[in-house]
Coordinates of C-alpha atoms and ligand atoms in Angstrom, one line a residue:
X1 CA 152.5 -53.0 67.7
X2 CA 155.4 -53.8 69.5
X3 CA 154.9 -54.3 73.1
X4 CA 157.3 -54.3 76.4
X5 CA 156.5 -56.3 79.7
X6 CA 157.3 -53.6 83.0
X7 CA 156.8 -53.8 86.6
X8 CA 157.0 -51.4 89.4
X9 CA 158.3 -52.6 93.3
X10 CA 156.9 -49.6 95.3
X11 CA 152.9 -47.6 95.0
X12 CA 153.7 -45.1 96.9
X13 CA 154.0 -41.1 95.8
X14 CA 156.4 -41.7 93.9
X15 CA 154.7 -45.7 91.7
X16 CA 151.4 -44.1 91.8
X17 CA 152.3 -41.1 89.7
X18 CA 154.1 -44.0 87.4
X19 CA 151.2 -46.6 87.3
X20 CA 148.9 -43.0 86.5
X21 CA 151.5 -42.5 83.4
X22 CA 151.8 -46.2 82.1
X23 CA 147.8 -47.1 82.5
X24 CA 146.6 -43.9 81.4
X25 CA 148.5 -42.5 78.6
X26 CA 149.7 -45.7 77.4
X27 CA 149.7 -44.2 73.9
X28 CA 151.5 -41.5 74.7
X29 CA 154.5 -43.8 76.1
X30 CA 153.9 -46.2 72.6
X31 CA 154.1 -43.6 70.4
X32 CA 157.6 -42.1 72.0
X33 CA 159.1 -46.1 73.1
X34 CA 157.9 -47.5 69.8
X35 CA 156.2 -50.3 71.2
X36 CA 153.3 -50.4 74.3
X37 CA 155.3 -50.7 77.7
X38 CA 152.8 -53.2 79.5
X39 CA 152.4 -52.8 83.6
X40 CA 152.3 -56.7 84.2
X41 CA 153.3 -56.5 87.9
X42 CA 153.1 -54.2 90.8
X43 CA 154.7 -55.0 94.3
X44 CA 154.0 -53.7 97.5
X45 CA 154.9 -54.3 101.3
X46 CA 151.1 -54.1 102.5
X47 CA 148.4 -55.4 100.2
X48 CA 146.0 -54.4 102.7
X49 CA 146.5 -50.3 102.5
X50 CA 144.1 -48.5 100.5
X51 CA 145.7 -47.4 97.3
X52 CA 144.9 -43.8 95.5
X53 CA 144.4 -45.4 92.0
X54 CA 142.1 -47.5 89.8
X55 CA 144.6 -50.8 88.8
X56 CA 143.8 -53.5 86.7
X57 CA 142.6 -56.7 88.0
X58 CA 145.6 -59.3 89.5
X59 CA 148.6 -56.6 88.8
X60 CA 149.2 -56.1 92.5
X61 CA 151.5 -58.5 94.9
X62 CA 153.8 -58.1 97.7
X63 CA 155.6 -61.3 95.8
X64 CA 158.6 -60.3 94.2
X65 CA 159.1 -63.3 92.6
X66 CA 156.0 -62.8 91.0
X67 CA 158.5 -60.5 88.9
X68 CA 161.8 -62.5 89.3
X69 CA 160.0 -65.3 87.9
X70 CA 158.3 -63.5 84.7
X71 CA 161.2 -63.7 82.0
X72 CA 158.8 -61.5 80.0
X73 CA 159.2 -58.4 82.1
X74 CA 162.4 -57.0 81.3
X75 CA 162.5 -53.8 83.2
X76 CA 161.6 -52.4 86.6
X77 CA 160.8 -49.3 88.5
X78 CA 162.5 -49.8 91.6
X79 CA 160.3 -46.7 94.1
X80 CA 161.0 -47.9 97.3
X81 CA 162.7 -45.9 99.6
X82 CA 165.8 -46.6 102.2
X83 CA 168.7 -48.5 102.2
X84 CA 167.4 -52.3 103.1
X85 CA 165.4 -54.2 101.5
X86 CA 165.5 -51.7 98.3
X87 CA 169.3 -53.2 98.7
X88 CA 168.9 -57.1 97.7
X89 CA 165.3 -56.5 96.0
X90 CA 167.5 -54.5 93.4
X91 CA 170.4 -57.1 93.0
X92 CA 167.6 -60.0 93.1
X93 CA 165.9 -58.5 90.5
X94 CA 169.3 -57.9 89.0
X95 CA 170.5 -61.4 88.7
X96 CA 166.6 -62.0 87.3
X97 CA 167.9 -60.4 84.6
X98 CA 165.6 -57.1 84.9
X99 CA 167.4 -53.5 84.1
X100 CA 166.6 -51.2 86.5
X101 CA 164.9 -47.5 86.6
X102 CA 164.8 -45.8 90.4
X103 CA 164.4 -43.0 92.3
X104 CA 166.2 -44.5 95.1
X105 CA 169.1 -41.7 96.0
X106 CA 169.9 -42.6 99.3
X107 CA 170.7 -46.3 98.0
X108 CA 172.7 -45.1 95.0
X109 CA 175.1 -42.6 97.6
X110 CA 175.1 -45.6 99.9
X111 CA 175.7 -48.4 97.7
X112 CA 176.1 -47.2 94.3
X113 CA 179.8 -48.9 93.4
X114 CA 178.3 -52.1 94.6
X115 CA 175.2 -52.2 92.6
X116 CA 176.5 -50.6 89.4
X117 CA 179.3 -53.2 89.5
X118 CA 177.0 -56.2 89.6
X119 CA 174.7 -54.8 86.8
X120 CA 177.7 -54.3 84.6
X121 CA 178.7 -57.9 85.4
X122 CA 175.3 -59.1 84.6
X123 CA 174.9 -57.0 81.4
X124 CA 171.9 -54.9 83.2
X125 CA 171.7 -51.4 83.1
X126 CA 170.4 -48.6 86.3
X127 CA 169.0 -45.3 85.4
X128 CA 168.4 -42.7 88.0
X129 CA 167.3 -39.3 86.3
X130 CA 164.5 -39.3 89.3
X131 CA 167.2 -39.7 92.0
X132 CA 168.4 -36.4 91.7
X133 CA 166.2 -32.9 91.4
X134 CA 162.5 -34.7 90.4
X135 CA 161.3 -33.7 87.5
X136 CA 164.6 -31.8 86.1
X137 CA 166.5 -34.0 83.6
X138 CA 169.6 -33.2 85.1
X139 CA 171.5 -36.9 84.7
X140 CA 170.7 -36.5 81.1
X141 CA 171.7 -33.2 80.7
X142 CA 175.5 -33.8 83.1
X143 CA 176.4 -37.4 81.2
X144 CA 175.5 -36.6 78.2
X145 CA 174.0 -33.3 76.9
X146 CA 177.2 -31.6 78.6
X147 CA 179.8 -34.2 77.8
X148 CA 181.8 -31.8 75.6
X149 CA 182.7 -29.5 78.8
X150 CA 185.3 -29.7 81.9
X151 CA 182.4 -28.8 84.4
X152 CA 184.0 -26.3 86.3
X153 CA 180.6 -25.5 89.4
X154 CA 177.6 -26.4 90.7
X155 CA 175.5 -24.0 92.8
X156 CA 171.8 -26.2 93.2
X157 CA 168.9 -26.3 95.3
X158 CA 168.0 -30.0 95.4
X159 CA 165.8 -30.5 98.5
X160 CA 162.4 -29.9 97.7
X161 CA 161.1 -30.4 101.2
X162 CA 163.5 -27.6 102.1
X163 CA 162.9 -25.3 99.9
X164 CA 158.8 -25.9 100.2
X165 CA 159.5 -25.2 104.2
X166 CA 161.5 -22.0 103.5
X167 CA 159.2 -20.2 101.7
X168 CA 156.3 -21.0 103.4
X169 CA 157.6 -19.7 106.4
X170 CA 159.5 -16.5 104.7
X171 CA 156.4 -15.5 102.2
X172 CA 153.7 -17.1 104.2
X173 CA 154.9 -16.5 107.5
X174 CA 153.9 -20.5 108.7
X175 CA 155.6 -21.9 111.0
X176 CA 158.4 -24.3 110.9
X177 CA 156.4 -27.9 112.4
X178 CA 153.4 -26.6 109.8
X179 CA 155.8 -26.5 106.9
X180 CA 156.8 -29.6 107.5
X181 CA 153.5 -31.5 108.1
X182 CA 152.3 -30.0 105.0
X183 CA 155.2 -30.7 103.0
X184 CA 154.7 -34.5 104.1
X185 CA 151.1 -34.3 103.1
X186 CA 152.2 -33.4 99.8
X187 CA 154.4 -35.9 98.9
X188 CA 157.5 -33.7 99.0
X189 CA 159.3 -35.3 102.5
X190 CA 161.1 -38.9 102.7
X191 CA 158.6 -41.5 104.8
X192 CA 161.1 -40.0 107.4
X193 CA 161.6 -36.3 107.1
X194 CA 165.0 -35.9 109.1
X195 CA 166.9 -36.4 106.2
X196 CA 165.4 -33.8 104.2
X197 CA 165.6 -31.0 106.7
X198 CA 169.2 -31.8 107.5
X199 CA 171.1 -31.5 104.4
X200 CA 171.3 -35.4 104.0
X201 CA 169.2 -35.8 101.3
X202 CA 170.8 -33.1 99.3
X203 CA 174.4 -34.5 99.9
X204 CA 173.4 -37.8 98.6
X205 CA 172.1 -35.8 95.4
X206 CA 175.3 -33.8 95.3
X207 CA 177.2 -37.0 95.7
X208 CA 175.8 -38.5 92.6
X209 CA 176.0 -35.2 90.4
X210 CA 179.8 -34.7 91.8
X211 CA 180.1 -38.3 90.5
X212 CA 178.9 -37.5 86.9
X213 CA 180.1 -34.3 86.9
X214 CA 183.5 -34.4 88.0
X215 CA 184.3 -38.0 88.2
X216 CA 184.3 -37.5 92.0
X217 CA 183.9 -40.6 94.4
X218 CA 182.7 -39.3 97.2
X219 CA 181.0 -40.7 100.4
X220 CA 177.8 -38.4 100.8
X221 CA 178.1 -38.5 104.9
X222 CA 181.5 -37.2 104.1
X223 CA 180.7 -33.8 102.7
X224 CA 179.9 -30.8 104.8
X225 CA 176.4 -30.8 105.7
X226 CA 174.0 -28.5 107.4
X227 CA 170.3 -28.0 107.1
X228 CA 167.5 -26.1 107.5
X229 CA 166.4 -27.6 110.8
X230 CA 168.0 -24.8 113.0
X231 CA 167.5 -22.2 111.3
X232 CA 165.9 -19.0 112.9
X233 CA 162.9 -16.9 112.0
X234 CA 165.0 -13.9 112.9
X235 CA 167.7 -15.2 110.3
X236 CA 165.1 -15.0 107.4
X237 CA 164.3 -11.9 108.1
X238 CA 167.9 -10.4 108.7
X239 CA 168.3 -12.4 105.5
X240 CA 166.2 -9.8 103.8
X241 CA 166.8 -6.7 105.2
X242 CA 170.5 -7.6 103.8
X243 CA 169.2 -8.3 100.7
X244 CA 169.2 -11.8 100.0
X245 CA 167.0 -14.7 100.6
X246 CA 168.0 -18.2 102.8
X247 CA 168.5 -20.9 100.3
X248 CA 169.8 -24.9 101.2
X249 CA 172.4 -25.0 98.9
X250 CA 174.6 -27.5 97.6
X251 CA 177.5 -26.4 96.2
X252 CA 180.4 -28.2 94.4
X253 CA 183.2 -26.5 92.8
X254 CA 186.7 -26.8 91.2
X255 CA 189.4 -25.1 93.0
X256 CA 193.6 -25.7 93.0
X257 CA 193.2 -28.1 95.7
X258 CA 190.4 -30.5 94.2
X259 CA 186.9 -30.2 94.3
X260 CA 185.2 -28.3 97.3
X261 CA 181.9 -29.9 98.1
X262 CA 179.1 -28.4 100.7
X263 CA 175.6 -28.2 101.9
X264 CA 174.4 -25.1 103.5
X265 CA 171.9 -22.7 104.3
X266 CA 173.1 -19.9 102.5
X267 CA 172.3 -16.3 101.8
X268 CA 171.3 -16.1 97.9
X269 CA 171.1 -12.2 96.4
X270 CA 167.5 -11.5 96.3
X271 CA 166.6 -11.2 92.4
X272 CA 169.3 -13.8 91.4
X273 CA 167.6 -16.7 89.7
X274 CA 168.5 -19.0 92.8
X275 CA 166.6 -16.9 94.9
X276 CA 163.6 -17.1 93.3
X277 CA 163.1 -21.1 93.4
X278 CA 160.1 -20.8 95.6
X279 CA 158.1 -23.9 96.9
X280 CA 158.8 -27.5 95.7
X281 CA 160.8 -26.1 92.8
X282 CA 164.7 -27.5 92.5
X283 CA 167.4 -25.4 90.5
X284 CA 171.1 -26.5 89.4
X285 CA 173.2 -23.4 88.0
X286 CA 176.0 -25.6 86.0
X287 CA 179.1 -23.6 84.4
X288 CA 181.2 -25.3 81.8
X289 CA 183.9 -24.3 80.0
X290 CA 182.5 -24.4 77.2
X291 CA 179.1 -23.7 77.1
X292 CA 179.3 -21.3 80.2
X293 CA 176.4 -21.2 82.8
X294 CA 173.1 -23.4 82.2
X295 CA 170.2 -23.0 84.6
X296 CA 168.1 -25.7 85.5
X297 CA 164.5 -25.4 87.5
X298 CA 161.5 -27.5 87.6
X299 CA 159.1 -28.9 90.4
X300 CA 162.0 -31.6 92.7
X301 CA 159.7 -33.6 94.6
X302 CA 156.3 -34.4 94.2
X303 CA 154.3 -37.3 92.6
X304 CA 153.5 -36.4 88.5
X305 CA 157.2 -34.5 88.2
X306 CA 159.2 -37.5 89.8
X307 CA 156.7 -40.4 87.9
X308 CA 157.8 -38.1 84.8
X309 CA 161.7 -39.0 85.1
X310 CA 160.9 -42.2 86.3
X311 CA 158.8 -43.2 82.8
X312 CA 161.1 -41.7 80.6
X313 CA 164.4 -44.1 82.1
X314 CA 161.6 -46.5 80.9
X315 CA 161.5 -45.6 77.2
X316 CA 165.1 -44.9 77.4
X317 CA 165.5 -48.7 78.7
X318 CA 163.1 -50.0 76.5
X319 CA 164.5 -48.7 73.3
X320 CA 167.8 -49.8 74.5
X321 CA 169.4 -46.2 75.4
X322 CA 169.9 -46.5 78.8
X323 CA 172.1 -49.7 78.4
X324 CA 174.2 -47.8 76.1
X325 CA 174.6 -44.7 78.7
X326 CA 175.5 -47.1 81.1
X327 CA 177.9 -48.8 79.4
X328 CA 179.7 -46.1 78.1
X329 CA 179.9 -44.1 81.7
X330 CA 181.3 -46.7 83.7
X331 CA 179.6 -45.2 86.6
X332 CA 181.1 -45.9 90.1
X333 CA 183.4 -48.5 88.0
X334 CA 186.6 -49.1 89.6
X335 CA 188.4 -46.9 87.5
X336 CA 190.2 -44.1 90.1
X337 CA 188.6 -41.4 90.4
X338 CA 189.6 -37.9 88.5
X339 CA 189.0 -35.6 91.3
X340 CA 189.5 -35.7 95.2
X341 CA 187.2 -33.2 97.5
X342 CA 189.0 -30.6 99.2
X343 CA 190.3 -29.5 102.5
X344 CA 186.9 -27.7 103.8
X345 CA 189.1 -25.5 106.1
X346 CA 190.7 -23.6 102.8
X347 CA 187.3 -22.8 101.3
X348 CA 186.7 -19.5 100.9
X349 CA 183.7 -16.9 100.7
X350 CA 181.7 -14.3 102.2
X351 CA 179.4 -15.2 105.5
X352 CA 176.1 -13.7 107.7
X353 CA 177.5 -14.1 111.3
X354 CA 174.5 -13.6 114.1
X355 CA 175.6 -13.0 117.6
X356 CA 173.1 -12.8 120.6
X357 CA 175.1 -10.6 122.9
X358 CA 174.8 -8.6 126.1
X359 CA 173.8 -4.6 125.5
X360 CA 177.0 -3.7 126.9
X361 CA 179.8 -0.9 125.8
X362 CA 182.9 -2.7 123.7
X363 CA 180.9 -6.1 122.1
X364 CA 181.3 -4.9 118.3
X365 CA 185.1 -3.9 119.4
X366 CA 186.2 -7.4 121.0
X367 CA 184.0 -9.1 118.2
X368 CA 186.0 -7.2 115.4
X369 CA 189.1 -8.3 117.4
X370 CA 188.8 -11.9 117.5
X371 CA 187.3 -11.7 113.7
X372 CA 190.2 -8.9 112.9
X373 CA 192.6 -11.7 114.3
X374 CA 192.3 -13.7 111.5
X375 CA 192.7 -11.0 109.1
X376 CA 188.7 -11.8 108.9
X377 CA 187.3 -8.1 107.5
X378 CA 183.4 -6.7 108.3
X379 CA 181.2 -5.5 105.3
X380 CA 178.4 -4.8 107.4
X381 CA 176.7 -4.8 110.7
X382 CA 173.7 -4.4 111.9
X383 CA 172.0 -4.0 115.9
X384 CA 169.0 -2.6 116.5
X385 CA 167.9 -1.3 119.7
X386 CA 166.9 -3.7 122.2
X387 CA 163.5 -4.8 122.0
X388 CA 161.2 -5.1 125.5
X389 CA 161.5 -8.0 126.9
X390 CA 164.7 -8.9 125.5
X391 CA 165.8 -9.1 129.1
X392 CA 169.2 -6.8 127.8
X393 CA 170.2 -9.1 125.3
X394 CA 170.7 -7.9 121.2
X395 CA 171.1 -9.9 118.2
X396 CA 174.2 -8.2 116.0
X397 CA 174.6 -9.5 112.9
X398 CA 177.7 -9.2 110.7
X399 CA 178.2 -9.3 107.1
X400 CA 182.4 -10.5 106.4
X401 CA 184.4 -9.8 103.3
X402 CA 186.4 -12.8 101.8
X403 CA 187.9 -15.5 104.0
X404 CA 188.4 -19.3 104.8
X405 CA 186.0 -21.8 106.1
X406 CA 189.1 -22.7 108.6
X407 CA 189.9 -19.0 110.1
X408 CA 186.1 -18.0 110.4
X409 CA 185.9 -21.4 112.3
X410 CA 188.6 -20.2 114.5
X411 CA 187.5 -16.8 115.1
X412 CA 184.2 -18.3 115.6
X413 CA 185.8 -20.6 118.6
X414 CA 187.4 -17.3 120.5
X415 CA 184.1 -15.5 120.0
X416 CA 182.1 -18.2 121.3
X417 CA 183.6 -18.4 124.8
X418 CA 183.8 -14.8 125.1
X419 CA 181.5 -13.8 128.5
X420 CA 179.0 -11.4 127.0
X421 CA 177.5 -13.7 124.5
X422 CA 174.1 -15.1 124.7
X423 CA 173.5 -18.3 123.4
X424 CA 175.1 -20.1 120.4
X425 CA 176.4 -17.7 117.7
X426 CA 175.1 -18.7 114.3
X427 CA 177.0 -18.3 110.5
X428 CA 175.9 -18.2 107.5
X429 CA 177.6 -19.1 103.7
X430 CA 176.7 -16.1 101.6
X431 CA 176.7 -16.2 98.0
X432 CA 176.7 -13.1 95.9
Ligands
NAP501 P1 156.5 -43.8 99.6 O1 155.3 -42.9 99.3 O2 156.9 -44.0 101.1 O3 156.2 -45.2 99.0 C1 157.1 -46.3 99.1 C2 156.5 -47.5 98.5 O4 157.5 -48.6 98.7 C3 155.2 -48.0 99.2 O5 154.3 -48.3 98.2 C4 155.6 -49.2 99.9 O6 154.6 -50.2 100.0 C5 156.7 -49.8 99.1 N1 157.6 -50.7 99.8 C6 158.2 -50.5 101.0 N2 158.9 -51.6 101.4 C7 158.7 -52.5 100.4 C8 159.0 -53.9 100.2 N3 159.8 -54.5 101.1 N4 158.6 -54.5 99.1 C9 157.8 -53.9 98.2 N5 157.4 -52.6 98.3 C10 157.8 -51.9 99.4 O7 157.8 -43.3 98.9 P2 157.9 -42.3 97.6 O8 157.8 -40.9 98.1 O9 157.1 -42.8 96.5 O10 159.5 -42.5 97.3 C11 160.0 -43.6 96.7 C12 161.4 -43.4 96.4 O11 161.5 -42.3 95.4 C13 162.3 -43.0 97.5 O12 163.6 -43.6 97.4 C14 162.4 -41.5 97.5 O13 163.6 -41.0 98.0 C15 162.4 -41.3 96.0 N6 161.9 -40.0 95.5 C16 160.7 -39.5 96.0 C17 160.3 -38.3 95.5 C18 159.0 -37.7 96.0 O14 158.7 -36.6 95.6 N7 158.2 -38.4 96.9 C19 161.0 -37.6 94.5 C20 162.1 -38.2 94.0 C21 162.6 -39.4 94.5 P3 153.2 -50.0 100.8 O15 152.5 -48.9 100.0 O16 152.5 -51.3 100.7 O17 153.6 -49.5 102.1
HSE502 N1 162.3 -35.7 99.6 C1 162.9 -35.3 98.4 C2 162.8 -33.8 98.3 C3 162.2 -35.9 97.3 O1 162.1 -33.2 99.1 O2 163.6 -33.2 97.5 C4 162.9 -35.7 95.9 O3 164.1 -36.4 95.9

């Protein structure tokens, strides 16, 4: 049979679960490559760390050359994380000659024109399916399996850290610092977390699908981003006496003015399939014009789902399919790009306001005002009576009709400074 040199740069989560695949269900890979895809070479940064897995005698380095070297190998599983070194170990191993598979988001969103660019001029290829939701084949399913549609939204949950934290502290009742600790134990969070709990992470993702999607170039740190790492207890449960359930979502949409773009916490309808993504689970609801919506859910983070991805870019480069996707997208070429984000101000929608006020006579009546102001309209409110020990203070929270990202900011402003409020008011995207 047929056999195909690979290497792997990176035994963390993410290379373990991909040296498990390759070494123990190498037939399972032959029989679906066509050949036997060899692991010749694994490089890490600390040969002395204790490693989770059983590896063949002499595969394991921290010398890249000992795969820049090897013409034999011809393709490699970049699973480092961060911006430098994964940087120049991808273009060295690019002008090696190697076509790359990685998980690496952060260093697509970052650098993505740059790198594509140079593997075009070399002839290489980059796949990505694991940058982007784990496990889901949602590259595949954008570039290619869609390709017949104008993609007209994107409404996806793409942080699985996030969404492991949220439910553990809405079903389980945990607390947010447990949620996260566990959620590192599990392989879900970046080596640094930050990124995950403040919409970072997502945006990069949301980037990169905006890219396929929509032909949209956009800088991740320039779309809208918040997380889920101020988010109150008191807001969950508000959440759900409304009806709905707290969600990070990222959103990107065509409107008239281009393509709106955001990350939020936002209030899903409980009973929606959005809603109930639970745990590590990511979810992209895709409408296009001509197949209408598709829903996509499967585990985002996590070692065997991610590892899954990762392996198949490897068949797909092996057998010489990736090169051809590549080729024919022109990803991040310098071709202009079809779609511009935008204005954030004229975006429009629904939103959960929470105020911390003062129990005093004519709060809900100045609040209206300054909302009523900007022709902003209440659905709802709620105020309960004031708990002991709340020292006089009440939480109201308001559901609004429609209006703009820009006129709820503004009413939000006036509000703010107004002398009976208690703390910092908080707002919510709702989606219905
Ligand atoms: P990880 O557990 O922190 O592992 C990172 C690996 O990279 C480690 O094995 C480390 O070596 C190696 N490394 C770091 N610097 C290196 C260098 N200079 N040369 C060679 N190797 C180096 O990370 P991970 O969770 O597997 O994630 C890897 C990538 O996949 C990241 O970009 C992440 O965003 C992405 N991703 C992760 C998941 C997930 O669920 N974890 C899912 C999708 C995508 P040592 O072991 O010697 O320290
Ligand atoms: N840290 C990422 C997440 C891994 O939690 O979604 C998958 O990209």
């Amino acid at each position: 049979m047929l056999h195909t040199k690979v290497a792997i740069v990176g035994l963390g989560t993410v290379g373990t679960g991909v040296a498990r695949l390759l070494l123990e269900f190498g037939d399972r890979t032959a029989r679906h490559a066509g050949r036997s895809l060899v692991l010749e070479q694994i490089v890490v940064k600390d040969l002395q760390k204790a490693r989770t897995i059983k590896l063949p005698a002499g595969i394991l380095s921290d010398d890249i050359k000992r795969i820049t070297l090897d013409p034999e190998i011809t393709v490699v599983a970049l699973l480092m994380g961060g911006l430098e070194p994964a940087r120049s170990i991808m273009l060295e191993l690019l002008a090696s000659g190697k076509n790359i598979v990685t998980a690496n988001k952060a260093l697509l969103a970052a650098h993505g024109p740059e790198l594509f660019d140079r593997a075009r001029e070399l002839g290489r290829s980059i796949a990505f399916e694991a940058s982007v939701a784990g496990g889901i084949p949602i590259i595949a399913n954008i570039s290619q399996c869609l390709s017949a549609n104008q993609i007209q939204s994107i409404h996806a949950i793409l942080n699985g850290t996030s969404n492991y934290i949220l439910t553990q502290m809405e079903a389980h009742g945990a607390s947010y610092a447990d949620a996260v600790r566990e959620a590192q134990r599990l392989g879900y969070a970046e080596a640094d977390p930050t990124m995950d709990v403040d919409g970072s992470d997502a945006a990069q993702k949301l980037a990169i699908l905006s890219h396929l999607a929509f032909g949209a170039r956009v800088a991740w740190h320039e779309i809208p981003r918040q997380g889920i790492d101020t988010l109150d207890l008191a807001d969950l449960r508000y959440a759900k006496e409304l009806g709905y359930r707290i969600k990070l979502l990222a959103v990107a949409g065509l409107n008239s003015d281009g393509l709106e773009l955001h990350v939020s916490p936002t209030l899903v309808k409980l009973g929606s399939p959005l809603a109930e993504v639970r745990g590590a689970y990511n979810a992209i609801s895709v409408v296009g014009d001509a197949v209408g919506r598709v829903f996509f859910s499967g585990l985002g983070a996590g070692q065997m789902p991610t590892a899954s991805a990762v392996v198949a870019d490897l068949i797909d480069t092996v057998v010489g399919r990736s090169t051809i996707t590549f080729r024919t997208l022109e990803l991040w070429s310098k071709q202009g790009a079809r779609v511009a984000a935008s204005d954030y101000g004229s975006v429009s929608g629904r939103y959960y306001l929470r105020f911390n006020v003062a129990d005093r006579p004519s709060v809900l009546a100045e609040i209206a005002g300054a909302l009523g102001k900007e022709n902003i309209s209440i659905a709802s409110v709620i105020q309960h009576e004031a708990e002991e020990g709340s020292q006089g203070v009440v939480p109201l929270v308001i559901m609004t009709h429609n209006t703009t990202e820009g006129a709820l900011g503004r009413a939000i402003d006036t509000i703010d400074q107004l002398a009976f409020m208690r703390g910092r008011s908080v707002r919510m995207r709702v989606l219905d």
